Short mmCIF file of C-alpha atoms in Angstrom, two decimals:
data_model
loop_
_atom_site.label_atom_id
_atom_site.label_comp_id
_atom_site.label_asym_id
_atom_site.label_seq_id
_atom_site.Cartn_x
_atom_site.Cartn_y
_atom_site.Cartn_z
CA MET S 29 -0.01 -0.17 -0.12
CA ALA S 30 0.96 3.26 -0.67
CA GLU S 31 2.47 5.60 2.31
CA PRO S 32 -0.29 8.34 1.27
CA ALA S 33 -3.04 5.45 1.84
CA ARG S 34 -1.15 4.25 5.15
CA GLU S 35 -1.32 7.72 6.50
CA GLU S 36 -5.02 8.25 5.65
CA LEU S 37 -6.03 4.90 7.34
CA SER S 38 -4.23 6.68 10.26
CA ALA S 39 -5.93 9.65 10.26
CA LEU S 40 -9.25 8.01 9.58
CA ALA S 41 -9.05 5.67 12.51
CA ALA S 42 -8.57 8.91 14.65
CA ILE S 43 -11.59 10.88 13.28
CA PHE S 44 -13.86 7.70 13.33
CA CYS S 45 -13.61 6.84 16.61
CA GLY S 46 -16.71 6.62 17.93
CA PRO S 47 -18.58 3.46 19.32
CA ASP S 48 -18.84 0.99 15.80
CA GLU S 49 -17.77 3.95 13.69
CA TRP S 50 -14.92 2.04 12.09
CA GLU S 51 -13.59 -1.00 11.27
CA LEU S 52 -10.89 -2.36 9.32
CA LYS S 53 -10.14 -5.80 7.68
CA LEU S 54 -6.86 -6.63 5.68
CA ILE S 55 -7.45 -8.56 2.62
CA LEU S 56 -4.61 -11.50 2.49
CA SER S 57 -5.12 -12.95 -0.80
CA LEU S 58 -2.60 -12.54 -3.54
CA SER S 59 -4.83 -11.10 -6.38
CA VAL S 60 -3.32 -7.71 -7.66
CA THR S 61 -6.47 -6.11 -6.58
CA ASP S 62 -5.81 -6.90 -2.86
CA GLY S 63 -5.46 -4.12 -0.65
CA THR S 64 -7.51 -2.98 2.51
CA VAL S 65 -10.98 -3.12 3.40
CA PHE S 66 -12.75 -0.88 6.11
CA ARG S 67 -15.92 0.41 7.06
CA ILE S 68 -17.02 3.65 8.26
CA LEU S 69 -20.67 4.16 10.00
CA THR S 70 -21.97 7.54 9.87
CA LYS S 71 -25.51 9.64 9.38
CA ALA S 72 -26.56 12.06 7.02
CA GLU S 73 -29.69 14.13 6.50
CA GLY S 74 -32.52 12.34 4.39
CA LEU S 75 -35.20 13.33 2.06
CA MET S 76 -37.77 13.99 5.27
CA GLY S 77 -35.34 16.00 7.14
CA ALA S 78 -34.18 12.83 9.59
CA ASP S 79 -30.90 11.71 10.03
CA VAL S 80 -30.30 8.14 7.73
CA PRO S 81 -27.95 5.77 9.17
CA LEU S 82 -25.20 4.83 6.46
CA GLU S 83 -22.85 1.82 6.54
CA LEU S 84 -19.86 2.91 3.90
CA VAL S 85 -17.55 0.09 2.80
CA PHE S 86 -14.40 1.10 1.15
CA HIS S 87 -12.02 -1.10 -0.63
CA LEU S 88 -8.55 0.51 -1.21
CA PRO S 89 -6.55 -1.45 -4.03
CA VAL S 90 -2.67 -1.23 -3.53
CA ASN S 91 -2.14 1.23 -6.04
CA TYR S 92 -4.79 3.63 -4.44
CA PRO S 93 -5.02 6.77 -4.48
CA SER S 94 -3.57 6.44 -8.24
CA CYS S 95 -7.27 4.65 -8.93
CA LEU S 96 -10.71 4.64 -7.64
CA PRO S 97 -11.77 3.11 -4.45
CA GLY S 98 -13.85 0.08 -4.47
CA ILE S 99 -17.37 1.43 -2.42
CA SER S 100 -20.51 -0.35 -0.97
CA VAL S 101 -23.23 1.94 0.44
CA HIS S 102 -25.85 0.07 2.78
CA SER S 103 -28.88 1.26 4.93
CA GLU S 104 -32.11 -0.04 6.18
CA HIS S 105 -33.58 3.29 5.39
CA LEU S 106 -32.57 3.35 1.63
CA THR S 107 -34.16 1.25 -1.16
CA ARG S 108 -31.49 -0.87 -3.41
CA ALA S 109 -31.99 1.42 -6.42
CA GLN S 110 -31.49 4.44 -3.70
CA SER S 111 -28.04 2.72 -2.34
CA VAL S 112 -27.04 2.36 -5.98
CA THR S 113 -27.42 5.66 -6.92
CA VAL S 114 -25.41 7.18 -3.75
CA LYS S 115 -22.83 4.67 -4.50
CA GLU S 116 -22.74 6.18 -8.20
CA LYS S 117 -22.30 9.56 -6.93
CA LEU S 118 -19.84 8.84 -4.44
CA LEU S 119 -17.84 7.24 -7.30
CA GLN S 120 -18.22 10.23 -9.80
CA GLN S 121 -16.86 12.47 -6.92
CA ALA S 122 -14.16 10.42 -6.55
CA GLU S 123 -13.22 10.56 -9.96
CA ASN S 124 -12.24 14.62 -9.32
CA LEU S 125 -10.04 13.47 -6.34
CA LEU S 126 -7.67 11.01 -7.96
CA SER S 127 -3.87 10.67 -6.79
CA GLU S 128 -4.63 12.01 -3.69
CA PRO S 129 -6.61 10.60 -0.29
CA MET S 130 -9.97 11.11 -0.74
CA VAL S 131 -12.05 8.93 1.63
CA HIS S 132 -12.56 11.50 4.45
CA GLU S 133 -13.54 14.10 1.72
CA LEU S 134 -15.99 11.48 0.19
CA VAL S 135 -17.72 10.82 3.89
CA LEU S 136 -18.10 14.70 4.17
CA TRP S 137 -19.49 14.87 0.59
CA ILE S 138 -22.35 12.48 1.13
CA GLN S 139 -23.15 13.93 4.82
CA GLN S 140 -23.65 16.88 3.12
CA ASN S 141 -25.62 15.90 -0.16
CA LEU S 142 -27.63 12.80 0.67
CA ARG S 143 -30.71 14.55 0.43
CA HIS S 144 -29.92 15.98 -2.97
CA VAL S 145 -29.03 12.57 -4.09
CA LEU S 146 -32.17 10.97 -3.01
CA ASN S 147 -34.16 13.47 -4.49
CA GLN S 148 -32.68 12.95 -7.88
CA SER S 149 -33.11 9.47 -7.46
CA ASP S 150 -36.53 9.71 -6.87
CA THR S 151 -37.64 12.41 -9.38
CA GLY S 152 -34.96 11.62 -12.03
CA SER S 153 -34.20 15.71 -12.00
CA GLY S 154 -30.57 16.92 -12.50
CA SER S 155 -30.32 18.44 -9.09
CA THR S 156 -27.48 20.75 -8.40
CA PHE S 157 -24.81 19.29 -5.69
CA ALA S 158 -23.05 21.44 -3.09
CA THR S 159 -19.28 21.05 -4.02
CA GLY S 160 -17.84 22.29 -0.87
CA MET S 161 -16.99 20.14 2.12
CA THR S 162 -18.12 21.74 4.86
CA VAL S 163 -21.26 19.94 6.78
CA ASP S 164 -23.42 22.16 8.99
CA ASP S 165 -23.54 20.13 12.04
CA GLY S 166 -23.73 23.12 14.18
CA LEU S 167 -21.03 23.81 17.04
CA TRP S 168 -18.83 20.70 18.44
CA LEU S 169 -16.76 20.19 20.99
CA THR S 170 -13.31 17.59 20.89
CA LEU S 171 -11.10 16.90 23.65
CA LEU S 172 -7.39 15.43 22.53
CA ARG S 173 -4.70 14.45 24.79
CA LEU S 174 -1.06 14.74 23.39
CA ASP S 175 1.83 12.00 24.76
CA HIS S 176 4.44 14.77 24.59
CA MET S 177 5.95 17.60 22.67
CA ARG S 178 9.52 17.69 21.91
CA ALA S 179 9.70 20.75 19.55
CA LYS S 180 7.34 22.36 21.62
CA THR S 181 7.69 26.06 20.48
CA LYS S 182 7.27 25.12 16.77
CA TYR S 183 4.53 22.62 17.79
CA VAL S 184 2.48 25.17 19.65
CA LYS S 185 3.04 27.70 16.69
CA THR S 186 1.87 25.00 14.22
CA VAL S 187 -1.40 23.83 16.42
CA GLU S 188 -2.16 27.87 16.82
CA LYS S 189 -2.22 28.24 12.85
CA TRP S 190 -4.29 25.24 12.23
CA ALA S 191 -6.61 26.26 14.51
CA SER S 192 -7.14 29.86 13.21
CA ASP S 193 -6.70 28.65 9.79
CA LEU S 194 -9.89 26.34 10.45
CA LYS S 195 -11.59 29.13 12.39
CA LEU S 196 -11.54 26.43 15.51
CA THR S 197 -11.36 28.36 19.24
CA GLY S 198 -10.38 26.55 22.65
CA ARG S 199 -7.32 25.78 24.80
CA LEU S 200 -4.16 24.20 24.15
CA MET S 201 -3.68 23.30 28.03
CA PHE S 202 -0.33 22.03 29.65
CA MET S 203 -0.38 20.95 33.62
CA GLY S 204 2.72 18.91 34.45
CA LYS S 205 3.07 16.22 31.87
CA ILE S 206 -0.59 16.48 30.63
CA ILE S 207 -1.26 18.08 27.36
CA LEU S 208 -4.67 18.40 26.27
CA ILE S 209 -6.48 20.32 23.77
CA LEU S 210 -9.92 21.41 23.46
CA LEU S 211 -11.47 22.35 20.15
CA GLN S 212 -14.88 23.90 19.28
CA GLY S 213 -15.95 24.87 16.18
CA ASP S 214 -17.60 23.44 12.75
CA ARG S 215 -17.27 19.28 12.97
CA SER S 216 -15.77 19.21 9.85
CA ASN S 217 -13.12 21.69 10.68
CA ILE S 218 -12.24 19.61 13.77
CA LYS S 219 -12.21 16.49 11.35
CA GLU S 220 -9.75 18.57 9.02
CA TYR S 221 -7.72 19.40 12.07
CA LEU S 222 -7.08 15.60 13.21
CA ILE S 223 -6.00 14.98 9.59
CA LEU S 224 -3.43 17.76 9.97
CA GLN S 225 -2.35 16.41 13.40
CA LYS S 226 -2.01 12.79 12.23
CA THR S 227 -0.52 13.14 8.69
CA SER S 228 1.87 16.39 9.30
CA ARG S 229 5.67 16.48 10.30
CA VAL S 230 4.83 18.69 13.71
CA ASP S 231 7.30 17.36 16.34
CA VAL S 232 10.70 15.59 16.29
CA ASP S 233 11.57 11.90 17.44
CA SER S 234 14.49 11.23 20.19
CA SER S 235 17.34 11.83 17.60
CA GLY S 236 15.95 15.01 16.28
CA LYS S 237 14.05 14.30 13.09
CA LYS S 238 10.90 15.44 11.92
CA CYS S 239 8.31 13.19 12.66
CA LYS S 240 4.57 12.74 12.51
CA GLU S 241 2.21 12.65 15.58
CA LYS S 242 1.55 9.17 16.49
CA MET S 243 0.64 9.61 19.96
CA ILE S 244 -2.61 11.58 19.85
CA SER S 245 -5.93 10.25 21.37
CA VAL S 246 -9.56 11.47 21.01
CA LEU S 247 -10.90 11.49 24.69
CA PHE S 248 -14.32 12.90 23.75
CA GLU S 249 -16.22 14.67 21.37
CA THR S 250 -19.94 15.71 21.08
CA LYS S 251 -22.02 18.72 19.98
CA VAL S 252 -21.87 21.86 22.20
CA GLN S 253 -24.85 21.90 24.61
CA ARG S 254 -26.71 24.87 26.13
CA GLU S 255 -24.58 24.60 29.36
CA HIS S 256 -21.16 24.60 27.73
CA LYS S 257 -19.21 28.04 27.31
CA ARG S 258 -18.46 29.50 23.85
CA PHE S 259 -14.92 30.12 23.52
CA LEU S 260 -14.01 33.42 21.71
CA ALA S 261 -10.30 32.35 20.72
CA PHE S 262 -7.79 29.57 20.70
CA GLU S 263 -5.56 29.99 23.70
CA VAL S 264 -2.37 28.38 25.12
CA LYS S 265 -2.55 28.14 28.78
CA GLU S 266 -0.16 26.36 31.70
CA TYR S 267 -1.49 25.33 34.85
CA SER S 268 0.59 25.10 37.97
CA SER S 269 -1.78 22.65 39.73
CA LEU S 270 -4.50 20.34 39.13
CA ASP S 271 -7.17 22.83 40.92
CA GLU S 272 -6.11 25.48 38.14
CA LEU S 273 -7.01 23.00 35.63
CA GLN S 274 -10.25 22.02 36.85
CA LYS S 275 -11.27 25.35 37.14
CA GLU S 276 -10.90 26.09 33.35
CA PHE S 277 -13.27 22.98 32.68
CA GLU S 278 -15.55 24.47 35.03
CA THR S 279 -15.54 27.91 34.05
CA ALA S 280 -16.43 26.71 30.28
CA GLY S 281 -19.39 24.27 31.91
CA LEU S 282 -17.19 21.18 31.61
CA GLU S 283 -16.95 19.58 35.00
CA LYS S 284 -18.52 16.33 34.05
CA LEU S 285 -15.92 15.94 30.87
CA PHE S 286 -13.21 17.16 33.39
CA SER S 287 -14.08 14.46 36.31
CA GLU S 288 -14.87 11.31 33.59
CA PHE S 289 -11.94 11.83 30.93
CA VAL S 290 -9.19 14.22 32.64
CA LEU S 291 -8.95 12.99 36.49
CA GLY S 292 -8.47 9.46 34.97
CA LEU S 293 -5.11 10.80 33.33
CA LEU S 294 -3.73 11.29 36.72
CA ARG S 295 -4.02 7.82 38.34
#
């Protein structure tokens, strides 16, 4: 498998990290079309405005992304004809993305355009599809943990730039050896941030060579609730005590998040 495809798989595993969102299966036969098969479970708005669960199965041949992936679409809420139409539209979109990793963009595209695809399937009309990748999921909140930063100054500047470019607010928090990133913003922009975090040479290894971040974990993600504070900017903060860190979470209306996911890191 080509290196871009390996990097994409690593990024996808970090992005689709919820319960049953991701399943990876390696194909072991010797055919020239062998590669990697994985499943992504997601949802998209259907004709009636309700979320439609989608099971998207991607087969990445060994020479992907120079060739199209295989795609299968399954949903108990779609007819067979509708599933075929969704598959065809995804493959058409994939043709515009050849030579670059495309799975995440295809998932975002169908999340945004499923309703239009189904409408075209039912009416036979030539509907116009949105070409942007932004998904209007409202404001989302994600908490990440980093294991370490060797090139701290450069790393911090890179994180600040990504947050600014993607219009994300929140906090980069240091407390002893604990490093947390709290992101708030459009869900698709947070997903894009995770791709950058997993695929960019943002740190250095023990020998001083540039390396990618392999020790990041997604602790929690949710749609922003009414009790959550809206962050106005992305700030870097250092805390001298656990009490200071806890107060930051409490001020943001995230007491439960702190007690369930942050306190456990200190044990």
